Amino acid sequence: MKLSEVGRLYPELAGYLGLFGFEELYPPQAEAIRMGALEEGNFLLASGTASGKTVVATLSALRTVAGGKKAVYLAPLRALAFEKFREFRKFPVDVRLSIGDYDSEDRELGEAQVIVCTYEKLDALLRHRPDWVKDIGLVVFDEVHEMGNKAVIESLIIKLSGGKRRMMTLSATVGNSQEMADWMEAQLLVSNFRPVPLKEGVFTENSIHWEDGVLNLKGKSEGLMGLVEDGLERGFQTQIFANTRREAETQAEASGKIVKNFLTKNESEKLKEISEKIRGSLPHPTRQCERLATIIQNGAAFHHAGLVNSQRIAVEDAFKAGLVKTLVSTVTLVAGINLPSRRVVIRNLKWFASASGMWPVSLYKQAAGRAGRPGFDDRGEAIVCGCYRSGKEMVFTNYIKGEVEAVQSQLAYEPTMRKEILGLFASGFAFRDDDLRTFMERSFYAHQFGNADRVKQMGAKVLTQLIAWGMLEAGESGVVRVTPLGRRVAELYIDPYTAMEWMDKYQPTSDFGYLHLACLSRDIRLPMVRKAEEEELSALLASRKEELTEPPAPWDFDFELYIQALKATRVMQAWIDEESEDRILDNFGIAPGDLRNYLNNVEWLVYSLEQVVEATRGPSRDLKKLVQRIKYGVRSDLLELVQLPGIGRVRARKMHKAGVTRHNLTKVLEEKPGMIAELVGQKVMEKLLANSGGLKESKKA
């Protein structure tokens, strides 16, 4: 089917079609349109990577907008949401991205025609009861198979389905797509179409074993590097999936030693520029920055969650541009930004994060699906390494020819259910205990296991808990009301159990004590404690026990979390005491990207703690100040200076040491502009000078 035919079927879309950049639809896209994917009713499109699912969703969203309604596009990751946002921006519609602070109403979204956000962000927005929800005509659930990991997807489908609002769900091929479609009352289209044929094999004894033959890499480098060298000689890129960050970095370093011999002079010059940008991505390059900068200059790179955002983008862009020939990443990239390459190599199917100790088949299929670039490659190649000859048949049987696992509901998990039930009442989707029972009856769990009674019993138990904690209250005739505390906890998007623990354990203490209490939350992933740190942390616990909550018994499972929270507290204390990022990263064995995540998460948790304390005991100036200290990474005496444009923690400390304060800055700028320029740089000094009028006004106020 030609794309132009869509314009004849739906004239309101004709003005958009020339912006897609292609003329011919893929078979599953054409079939979805013939089946009425752009019409009324729900639709589930299940097909592999690069099969064009997003185009169908985009056409449906544009038709919704043309009909005067809003379209909401949901993705499981911020990076994916941003990618979809950029794709929508080429169309003449008002598209807005919302992926930030959970405790924000984002009122400007009321003006948007297309809203792109993560699942969690939309769920958080609904708790503020925005007026624009009634204007939604279409909700697109991208990567809906992630429902097997995120109960929030199941909850949103239940809450938003019904009426004239349509659901379009996009999924990789899963083992129970018909079951999911039946639950959503959706039309189903399952397709195995690939725009580029895929060849799958196993690498062992320096040979690639395909289903139809063997390719011997005799004369090439040994092991994995032989695959890299073979790909380079054939003129294509290789993407390697490793199971750990350390392995990703090591294999990228080894790849670079081979790749550098295949670079042109022009490519080397461009990679040198990218290398310098990566070195300059932090005020002081860390060992990881230096390592990545060195490796990428050789035409290889690693990619994992320990990179800061600017470094990840630099690596991704260099790979897309063909400058990076070999990219080694952890499995986090499997579900992330689509970076197709001719050859995909899976270093090892053993995986510590899985209960079975092996990759799920679904993860393998997603990784293998990235092989082959439409319009560039005549085929894609997915190759599994790390198994002996005896394991070759297992890979072919269980993975290459294997059936993908079924998606399982995650709703019947008490911590998840606490958050979802409080959110259900706070967002106005339930007002009575009967509404909760109906919600549970409509769940995928009840549909999948044919047992609504168990999930309803769990729901009733959690409802009783939330009432006992003072977040909900029971009225007459089954009416359930949200208390002011319950509404605030729901809006903060934290586990109600976390808020209950804070209320129970809070006492005025030091910043160190507040930080530790916040880090005890189940809402944060804590840093691992290294063996060498255990004795030091035990001593710290003994010396500061008066500031901390009572620790669990050493044999209790929660004791390990308590000690991990203590390490996180030390990291945060170092940050607000203005220790350099280099020193923090080295002292605590943390990667730059992880530090950024910890800072953002702990700032959110301390802010949430401050809000819970205010709702139950009144305002806390100490906690409000601590939130600001975490935000800027400074001691209290710099809080005024760091709020000036262009002034961060380092420049603020220089100014303070020179006797410059917020109150005398205007005078110093007038009398000694050269001194300020020497402290903060000429450009920042000019910004401060331009802003000095505002400083005078704020001083008067």
XYZ file of C-alpha atoms in Angstrom:
701
model
C 0.000 0.000 0.000
C 1.252 3.472 -0.897
C 1.240 6.083 1.860
C -0.735 8.314 -0.502
C -3.623 5.832 -0.312
C -3.936 6.641 3.394
C -4.620 10.226 2.341
C -7.446 9.068 0.059
C -8.956 6.959 2.848
C -8.522 9.714 5.442
C -8.382 13.148 3.712
C -7.672 14.882 7.041
C -4.224 13.184 7.026
C -3.248 14.237 3.498
C -1.342 17.329 4.655
C 0.893 15.301 6.982
C 1.909 12.431 4.702
C 4.713 14.187 2.826
C 6.574 14.679 6.122
C 7.028 10.964 6.838
C 9.914 10.631 4.385
C 8.825 7.436 2.600
C 6.156 6.404 0.094
C 5.524 2.677 0.591
C 4.041 1.124 3.722
C 5.443 -2.081 5.171
C 3.008 -5.063 5.040
C 2.032 -4.922 8.764
C 1.421 -1.182 8.505
C -0.841 -1.637 5.481
C -2.653 -4.563 7.112
C -3.230 -2.583 10.325
C -4.818 0.237 8.344
C -7.012 -2.200 6.400
C -8.134 -3.693 9.733
C -9.206 -0.254 10.965
C -6.303 0.709 13.245
C -7.118 4.373 12.562
C -10.821 3.874 13.257
C -12.772 3.509 16.494
C -11.969 0.748 18.961
C -8.788 -0.527 20.573
C -5.911 -2.050 18.624
C -2.892 -4.172 19.560
C -0.076 -4.366 17.011
C 2.547 -6.972 17.943
C 5.603 -7.134 15.700
C 9.376 -7.037 15.890
C 11.906 -4.224 16.017
C 11.963 -1.853 13.000
C 8.704 -3.248 11.584
C 7.042 0.169 11.573
C 4.662 0.023 14.540
C 5.299 3.664 15.435
C 4.118 4.897 12.019
C 0.671 3.370 12.576
C 0.474 4.985 16.012
C 1.612 8.340 14.626
C -1.035 8.268 11.875
C -3.664 7.432 14.475
C -2.469 10.276 16.725
C -2.544 12.786 13.856
C -6.077 11.701 12.906
C -7.131 12.134 16.548
C -5.698 15.661 16.565
C -7.434 16.452 13.265
C -10.694 15.433 14.959
C -10.163 17.987 17.744
C -8.998 15.601 20.473
C -5.681 15.120 22.272
C -3.367 12.165 21.679
C -1.095 10.883 24.463
C 1.961 8.803 23.538
C 3.437 6.742 26.378
C 6.879 5.098 26.517
C 8.597 3.081 29.275
C 11.836 5.113 29.305
C 12.684 8.817 29.237
C 15.093 8.313 26.346
C 12.380 6.627 24.274
C 9.867 9.342 25.144
C 12.351 12.002 24.017
C 12.971 10.098 20.772
C 9.211 9.973 20.028
C 8.872 13.656 20.928
C 11.526 14.545 18.355
C 9.720 12.453 15.732
C 6.417 14.256 16.362
C 8.061 17.684 16.119
C 8.354 17.406 12.334
C 4.559 17.602 12.073
C 2.597 20.892 12.357
C 0.977 19.995 15.682
C 1.495 21.342 19.204
C 3.484 18.524 20.837
C 4.719 18.714 24.430
C 7.141 16.446 26.314
C 6.559 15.696 30.001
C 9.160 13.478 31.691
C 10.326 15.571 34.654
C 9.303 16.184 38.246
C 6.519 13.838 39.389
C 5.140 16.462 41.804
C 4.183 18.862 39.021
C 0.857 19.531 37.345
C 2.466 20.683 34.046
C -0.574 22.867 33.376
C 0.728 23.897 29.953
C -0.135 20.392 28.740
C -3.732 21.591 28.541
C -2.758 23.505 25.395
C -0.985 20.563 23.729
C -2.453 18.484 20.920
C 0.030 15.621 21.411
C 1.539 14.806 24.811
C 4.547 12.480 25.018
C 5.554 11.139 28.409
C 6.617 8.078 30.367
C 4.060 5.782 31.978
C 5.030 6.891 35.476
C 4.802 10.570 34.578
C 1.257 10.254 33.219
C 0.240 8.266 36.302
C 1.698 11.027 38.486
C -0.081 13.731 36.448
C -3.436 11.996 36.869
C -3.085 12.316 40.656
C -3.333 16.099 40.207
C -6.668 15.595 38.349
C -5.855 17.756 35.291
C -8.866 19.087 33.349
C -7.382 18.086 29.988
C -7.850 14.342 30.650
C -11.428 14.611 29.381
C -10.056 15.834 26.017
C -7.914 12.723 25.382
C -9.140 10.819 22.337
C -6.243 8.367 21.946
C -3.644 6.838 24.245
C -0.717 5.022 22.619
C 0.993 2.448 24.862
C 4.414 1.810 23.312
C 6.401 -1.287 24.358
C 3.272 -2.551 26.165
C 4.994 -5.902 26.791
C 6.823 -3.985 29.547
C 3.609 -4.565 31.517
C 5.421 -7.696 32.666
C 7.828 -5.389 34.539
C 5.665 -2.346 35.269
C 2.276 -2.689 36.960
C 1.631 1.005 36.237
C 0.942 0.093 32.581
C -1.801 -2.332 33.584
C -3.263 0.261 35.954
C -3.310 2.989 33.290
C -5.013 0.726 30.765
C -7.773 -0.029 33.275
C -8.206 3.623 34.285
C -8.146 5.148 30.804
C -10.148 2.556 28.857
C -13.832 2.961 28.167
C -16.027 5.625 26.636
C -14.906 7.088 23.317
C -11.222 7.120 24.273
C -9.185 4.702 22.140
C -6.228 2.570 23.170
C -3.511 1.694 20.674
C -0.967 -0.710 22.109
C 2.345 -1.539 20.450
C 4.310 -4.578 21.462
C 7.170 -6.810 20.515
C 5.978 -10.311 19.690
C 4.980 -11.966 22.974
C 3.733 -15.429 23.857
C 0.241 -14.299 24.883
C -0.644 -11.383 22.612
C -4.120 -12.865 21.996
C -4.732 -13.019 25.748
C -3.665 -9.374 26.087
C -5.875 -8.311 23.176
C -8.876 -10.142 24.624
C -8.359 -8.380 27.953
C -8.173 -4.959 26.273
C -11.072 -5.778 23.928
C -8.761 -4.890 21.076
C -8.288 -6.031 17.517
C -5.014 -7.924 17.213
C -2.443 -7.972 14.458
C 0.612 -10.189 14.984
C 3.365 -9.988 12.398
C 6.810 -11.552 12.051
C 7.707 -9.162 9.242
C 11.207 -7.728 9.130
C 12.280 -5.096 6.615
C 15.703 -6.758 6.563
C 16.065 -10.586 6.706
C 17.701 -11.866 9.889
C 20.329 -14.603 10.037
C 20.980 -16.068 13.478
C 23.875 -18.189 14.631
C 26.229 -19.313 17.380
C 29.933 -18.472 17.608
C 32.163 -21.197 18.991
C 35.680 -22.476 18.204
C 36.331 -19.370 16.070
C 33.498 -20.244 13.697
C 29.987 -18.878 13.202
C 27.518 -21.746 13.059
C 24.499 -20.705 11.014
C 21.511 -22.979 10.567
C 22.543 -23.530 6.920
C 26.335 -23.716 7.263
C 29.512 -22.659 9.035
C 31.716 -19.588 8.508
C 35.257 -20.211 9.729
C 37.116 -17.094 10.866
C 40.541 -18.687 10.491
C 43.272 -16.069 10.383
C 41.245 -13.542 12.378
C 41.754 -12.516 15.993
C 40.743 -15.088 18.580
C 37.300 -15.116 20.159
C 34.968 -12.126 20.174
C 37.527 -9.844 18.558
C 37.517 -12.133 15.534
C 33.874 -11.210 14.960
C 34.740 -7.521 15.280
C 37.625 -7.862 12.791
C 35.479 -9.867 10.360
C 32.780 -7.196 10.448
C 35.278 -4.410 9.820
C 36.768 -6.221 6.836
C 33.258 -6.583 5.408
C 32.613 -2.878 6.018
C 29.914 -2.908 8.677
C 29.366 -1.966 12.308
C 29.003 -4.400 15.178
C 26.957 -3.945 18.327
C 27.915 -6.172 21.264
C 25.746 -6.768 24.333
C 27.685 -7.512 27.528
C 26.255 -8.468 30.902
C 28.181 -6.045 33.128
C 29.546 -2.527 32.849
C 33.100 -3.718 33.499
C 32.819 -6.257 30.707
C 31.370 -3.631 28.342
C 34.311 -1.299 29.006
C 36.914 -4.064 28.702
C 35.520 -5.392 25.416
C 35.186 -1.868 23.988
C 38.828 -1.190 24.845
C 39.916 -4.418 23.144
C 37.756 -3.597 20.093
C 39.310 -0.159 19.747
C 42.767 -1.655 19.282
C 41.450 -3.399 16.161
C 39.046 -0.723 14.892
C 41.651 2.064 14.816
C 43.440 0.281 11.962
C 40.302 0.577 9.777
C 39.611 4.305 10.255
C 40.054 6.895 7.507
C 41.930 10.112 8.242
C 38.661 12.073 8.149
C 36.990 9.666 10.598
C 39.968 9.894 12.973
C 39.773 13.688 12.991
C 36.043 13.686 13.721
C 36.468 11.087 16.469
C 39.198 13.214 18.043
C 36.711 16.098 18.307
C 34.093 13.802 19.896
C 36.751 12.497 22.283
C 37.485 16.020 23.504
C 33.767 16.723 24.006
C 33.470 13.609 26.166
C 36.480 14.709 28.239
C 34.826 18.091 28.716
C 31.412 16.730 29.696
C 32.249 17.127 33.403
C 34.155 19.989 35.093
C 36.973 17.520 35.815
C 37.161 14.314 33.714
C 36.914 11.110 35.760
C 38.798 7.897 35.003
C 35.675 6.630 33.227
C 35.521 9.835 31.124
C 39.185 9.466 30.186
C 38.718 5.806 29.329
C 35.692 6.459 27.118
C 37.414 9.417 25.439
C 40.475 7.277 24.638
C 38.416 4.348 23.357
C 36.106 6.436 21.176
C 39.090 8.091 19.521
C 39.942 4.576 18.287
C 36.457 4.130 16.759
C 34.884 1.976 19.500
C 32.771 2.880 22.533
C 30.970 1.512 25.563
C 27.457 2.484 26.644
C 25.849 1.901 30.043
C 23.894 3.686 32.781
C 27.105 4.928 34.418
C 27.583 7.526 31.657
C 26.193 11.019 32.070
C 23.541 12.057 29.564
C 25.799 14.161 27.331
C 28.238 11.239 26.998
C 25.467 8.781 26.107
C 24.155 11.133 23.417
C 27.681 11.636 22.018
C 28.216 7.863 21.786
C 24.798 7.244 20.200
C 25.247 10.028 17.632
C 28.742 8.806 16.725
C 27.408 5.279 16.194
C 24.487 6.520 14.076
C 26.942 8.549 11.976
C 29.047 5.434 11.346
C 32.093 6.842 13.131
C 31.961 4.349 15.987
C 32.366 0.948 14.336
C 31.932 -1.220 17.432
C 29.591 -0.371 20.291
C 29.609 -2.497 23.451
C 26.675 -1.928 25.790
C 24.887 -3.496 28.705
C 21.402 -4.918 28.209
C 19.830 -1.601 29.247
C 20.246 -0.519 25.624
C 18.136 -3.462 24.397
C 14.962 -1.666 25.493
C 16.369 1.797 24.869
C 17.098 3.936 21.825
C 17.093 1.958 18.588
C 20.646 1.824 17.230
C 20.541 -0.758 14.432
C 23.716 -2.306 13.021
C 24.455 -5.030 10.497
C 25.772 -7.397 13.161
C 24.584 -7.860 16.749
C 26.668 -10.031 19.083
C 25.482 -11.296 22.466
C 28.569 -11.865 24.587
C 26.955 -14.426 26.900
C 23.410 -15.604 27.602
C 24.120 -16.000 31.320
C 22.505 -13.133 33.205
C 22.633 -12.465 36.957
C 19.463 -10.299 36.900
C 17.246 -13.211 35.856
C 15.818 -15.783 38.286
C 16.890 -18.557 35.902
C 20.377 -17.122 35.536
C 19.871 -16.896 31.756
C 18.588 -14.293 29.337
C 14.806 -14.430 28.812
C 13.913 -15.383 25.225
C 12.090 -12.047 24.879
C 15.294 -10.137 25.670
C 17.227 -12.189 23.123
C 14.582 -11.526 20.441
C 14.689 -7.781 21.131
C 18.487 -7.690 20.947
C 18.607 -9.833 17.792
C 15.891 -7.666 16.259
C 18.314 -4.734 16.140
C 20.445 -6.465 13.508
C 20.112 -5.053 10.010
C 19.606 -1.419 8.977
C 16.623 -0.879 6.662
C 17.781 0.682 3.404
C 21.448 -0.111 4.054
C 21.886 -3.845 4.750
C 20.748 -6.840 2.694
C 20.483 -8.797 5.960
C 21.088 -8.590 9.678
C 23.202 -10.999 11.696
C 22.597 -11.955 15.322
C 25.322 -14.086 16.879
C 25.481 -15.656 20.345
C 28.883 -16.215 21.983
C 30.025 -17.669 25.261
C 28.842 -21.238 24.892
C 30.751 -24.447 24.238
C 29.987 -26.766 21.353
C 27.583 -28.680 23.609
C 25.559 -25.487 24.221
C 25.112 -24.691 20.539
C 21.985 -26.824 20.160
C 20.493 -25.287 23.304
C 20.825 -21.804 21.802
C 19.201 -22.890 18.549
C 16.387 -24.748 20.311
C 15.624 -22.406 23.209
C 16.443 -19.011 21.731
C 16.703 -18.875 17.941
C 13.695 -21.160 17.447
C 12.276 -20.642 20.940
C 8.894 -19.239 21.918
C 8.798 -15.855 23.631
C 7.559 -15.862 27.225
C 4.053 -14.716 28.079
C 3.586 -11.313 29.731
C 2.586 -11.780 33.387
C 0.600 -9.277 35.451
C 2.609 -7.551 38.188
C -0.363 -5.993 39.961
C -0.663 -8.584 42.760
C 2.496 -7.365 44.482
C 1.777 -5.499 47.690
C 4.191 -2.511 47.331
C 2.873 -1.931 43.805
C -0.723 -2.293 44.900
C -0.304 0.237 47.743
C 0.838 2.905 45.329
C -1.775 2.079 42.684
C -4.758 1.950 45.062
C -3.895 5.267 46.720
C -3.422 6.758 43.241
C -6.739 5.299 42.083
C -8.695 7.229 44.729
C -6.482 10.340 44.581
C -6.915 10.684 40.806
C -10.688 10.370 40.998
C -11.041 7.011 39.256
C -12.549 5.471 42.410
C -14.813 6.878 45.136
C -16.161 3.773 46.875
C -14.893 0.366 47.932
C -17.078 -1.093 45.149
C -15.036 0.911 42.605
C -11.871 -0.743 43.925
C -13.416 -4.196 43.574
C -14.454 -3.344 39.998
C -10.913 -2.156 39.252
C -9.504 -5.460 40.465
C -12.075 -7.463 38.493
C -11.004 -5.587 35.343
C -7.299 -6.234 35.941
C -5.144 -8.313 33.628
C -4.312 -10.425 36.680
C -7.978 -11.426 37.094
C -8.299 -12.058 33.346
C -5.058 -14.021 33.127
C -5.520 -16.277 36.116
C -9.309 -16.375 36.120
C -9.235 -15.536 39.814
C -10.537 -12.109 40.717
C -11.138 -13.155 44.334
C -7.442 -13.296 45.278
C -6.608 -9.904 43.818
C -9.781 -8.390 45.353
C -8.760 -9.770 48.753
C -5.322 -8.219 48.382
C -6.937 -4.937 47.360
C -9.184 -4.999 50.438
C -6.170 -5.687 52.667
C -4.219 -2.765 51.194
C -7.264 -0.488 51.482
C -7.448 -1.327 55.203
C -3.719 -0.520 55.553
C -4.087 2.868 53.845
C -7.016 3.741 56.111
C -4.997 2.712 59.197
C -2.097 4.928 58.032
C -4.406 7.936 57.735
C -4.155 8.288 53.952
C -7.707 7.183 53.193
C -10.781 7.253 55.373
C -13.935 5.149 55.185
C -17.312 6.857 55.089
C -20.878 5.597 55.098
C -22.187 3.237 52.404
C -18.713 2.246 51.257
C -17.557 5.776 50.414
C -13.755 6.189 50.567
C -12.234 9.650 50.915
C -8.639 10.720 50.363
C -7.196 12.581 53.354
C -4.934 15.633 52.859
C -1.975 13.417 53.806
C -3.046 10.703 51.361
C -3.425 13.229 48.545
C 0.036 14.647 49.214
C 1.650 11.194 49.323
C -0.098 10.248 46.064
C 1.069 13.452 44.367
C 4.643 12.892 45.556
C 4.488 9.485 43.826
C 6.174 7.588 46.637
C 5.278 4.254 48.200
C 2.729 4.920 50.985
C 4.760 2.553 53.169
C 7.726 4.928 52.823
C 5.590 7.830 54.057
C 4.274 5.718 56.952
C 7.836 4.769 57.977
C 8.905 8.418 57.823
C 5.974 9.455 60.053
C 6.852 6.687 62.492
C 10.627 7.271 62.623
C 10.964 11.033 62.054
C 12.562 13.107 64.790
C 14.444 16.411 64.571
C 18.070 15.509 63.940
C 21.078 16.517 61.833
C 21.283 16.738 58.037
C 23.091 13.405 58.167
C 20.157 11.838 60.001
C 17.596 13.319 57.607
C 19.548 12.038 54.620
C 19.733 8.548 56.059
C 16.008 8.491 56.846
C 15.219 9.552 53.260
C 17.575 6.916 51.834
C 15.842 4.142 53.803
C 12.990 4.490 51.310
C 12.101 1.550 49.052
C 11.766 4.137 46.263
C 15.492 4.335 45.529
C 18.100 1.906 44.237
C 20.966 2.106 46.726
C 24.705 1.838 45.955
C 26.377 -1.506 46.601
C 28.664 -1.698 49.604
C 32.159 -2.926 48.782
C 33.865 -5.387 51.127
C 36.505 -2.804 51.991
C 33.795 -0.347 53.111
C 31.987 -2.634 55.580
C 34.244 -2.000 58.590
C 34.271 1.768 57.998
C 30.460 1.896 57.730
C 30.073 -0.164 60.918
C 32.309 2.330 62.730
C 30.307 5.210 61.296
C 27.083 3.622 62.518
C 28.499 3.323 66.019
C 29.785 6.913 66.116
C 26.598 8.547 64.758
C 23.896 6.248 66.118
C 22.277 9.131 68.056
C 21.440 10.846 64.730
C 20.038 7.725 63.048
C 16.974 5.555 63.365
C 17.295 2.275 65.268
C 19.077 -0.269 63.016
C 17.568 -3.716 62.382
C 19.282 -6.761 63.863
C 22.449 -7.700 61.894
C 20.877 -10.974 60.721
C 17.754 -9.184 59.452
C 17.500 -8.757 55.659
C 16.755 -5.033 56.187
C 20.131 -4.564 57.907
C 21.884 -4.783 54.526
C 19.574 -2.080 53.155
C 20.226 0.004 56.274
C 23.998 -0.127 55.644
C 23.546 0.599 51.933
C 21.470 3.644 52.926
C 24.341 4.662 55.205
C 26.733 4.585 52.250
C 24.280 6.633 50.160
C 24.106 9.104 53.053
C 27.891 9.436 53.093
C 27.848 10.152 49.361
C 25.212 12.848 49.809
C 26.971 14.365 52.823
C 30.171 14.621 50.794
C 28.206 16.338 48.015
C 26.608 18.985 50.239
C 29.967 19.506 51.994
C 31.309 20.571 48.577
C 33.717 17.710 48.017
C 34.710 17.549 44.346
C 32.907 15.126 42.062
C 36.239 13.438 41.283
C 36.857 12.724 44.930
C 33.304 11.460 45.515
C 33.482 9.142 42.507
C 36.886 7.771 43.553
C 36.158 7.436 47.259
C 32.867 5.623 46.833
C 33.474 3.692 43.594
C 30.549 5.341 41.797
C 30.233 6.117 38.074
C 29.344 9.704 36.997
C 25.925 8.710 35.643
C 25.108 6.877 38.878
C 26.072 9.906 40.946
C 23.698 12.070 38.881
C 20.911 9.554 39.485
C 21.590 9.422 43.235
C 21.590 13.225 43.480
C 18.289 13.537 41.604
C 16.610 10.700 43.503
C 17.743 11.758 46.964
C 16.759 15.383 46.286
C 13.273 14.106 45.365
C 13.101 11.889 48.477
C 14.246 14.623 50.882
C 11.730 16.982 49.271
C 9.069 14.291 49.736
C 10.146 13.798 53.374
C 9.868 17.548 53.938
C 6.367 17.561 52.431
C 5.218 14.578 54.538
C 6.607 16.219 57.701
C 4.850 19.489 56.824
C 1.553 17.648 56.266
C 1.768 15.864 59.626
C 3.861 18.055 61.960
C 4.218 21.446 60.345
C 6.958 23.131 58.246
C 10.621 22.192 58.741
C 13.120 24.911 57.818
C 15.994 22.449 58.189
C 14.549 20.073 55.587
C 13.686 22.911 53.176
C 17.283 24.143 53.402
C 18.613 20.592 52.949
C 16.651 20.194 49.697
C 18.374 23.325 48.356
C 21.786 22.165 49.514
C 21.343 18.879 47.628
C 20.125 20.709 44.535
C 23.232 22.907 44.376
C 25.782 20.740 46.245
C 26.837 23.440 48.700
C 27.113 24.357 52.359
C 24.431 26.677 53.743
C 26.552 29.829 53.390
C 26.480 29.621 49.574
C 22.733 29.136 49.056
C 22.143 32.744 47.987
C 25.119 32.930 45.614
C 24.375 29.694 43.711
C 20.982 31.034 42.667
C 22.663 33.677 40.506
C 22.890 32.999 36.741
C 26.003 31.021 35.775
C 27.148 30.540 39.367
C 27.668 26.942 40.459
C 29.218 25.467 43.576
C 32.875 26.106 42.551
C 32.429 29.726 41.431
C 30.248 30.499 44.435
C 32.956 29.295 46.835
C 35.580 31.428 45.042
C 33.335 34.491 45.359
C 32.627 33.793 49.017
C 36.327 33.432 49.829
C 36.924 36.791 48.138
C 34.298 38.406 50.378
C 31.612 38.702 47.695
C 28.049 38.086 48.856
C 24.614 38.411 47.273
C 24.153 41.661 49.214
C 27.354 43.416 48.139
C 27.624 41.958 44.628
C 26.101 44.993 42.866
C 28.558 47.324 44.545
C 31.544 45.069 43.764
C 30.446 44.763 40.126
C 30.338 48.563 39.820
C 33.664 49.160 41.560
C 35.719 46.046 40.732
C 34.299 44.268 37.647
C 37.783 42.959 36.831
C 37.952 41.106 40.135
C 34.616 39.408 39.489
C 35.742 38.498 35.942
C 38.878 36.927 37.388
C 36.797 34.867 39.815
C 34.031 33.641 37.497
C 35.111 34.465 33.933
C 34.310 37.389 31.649
C 31.063 35.989 30.189
C 29.565 35.130 33.567
C 30.609 38.538 34.923
C 28.758 40.211 32.026
C 25.650 38.108 32.852
C 25.848 39.214 36.472
C 26.280 42.827 35.394
C 23.222 42.602 33.140
C 21.295 41.088 36.040
C 22.481 43.625 38.613
C 19.292 45.692 38.245
C 17.293 42.717 39.418
C 19.690 42.277 42.321
C 18.967 45.843 43.455
C 15.234 45.204 43.343
C 15.480 41.938 45.305
C 17.668 43.728 47.867
C 14.994 46.387 48.368
C 12.339 43.717 48.781
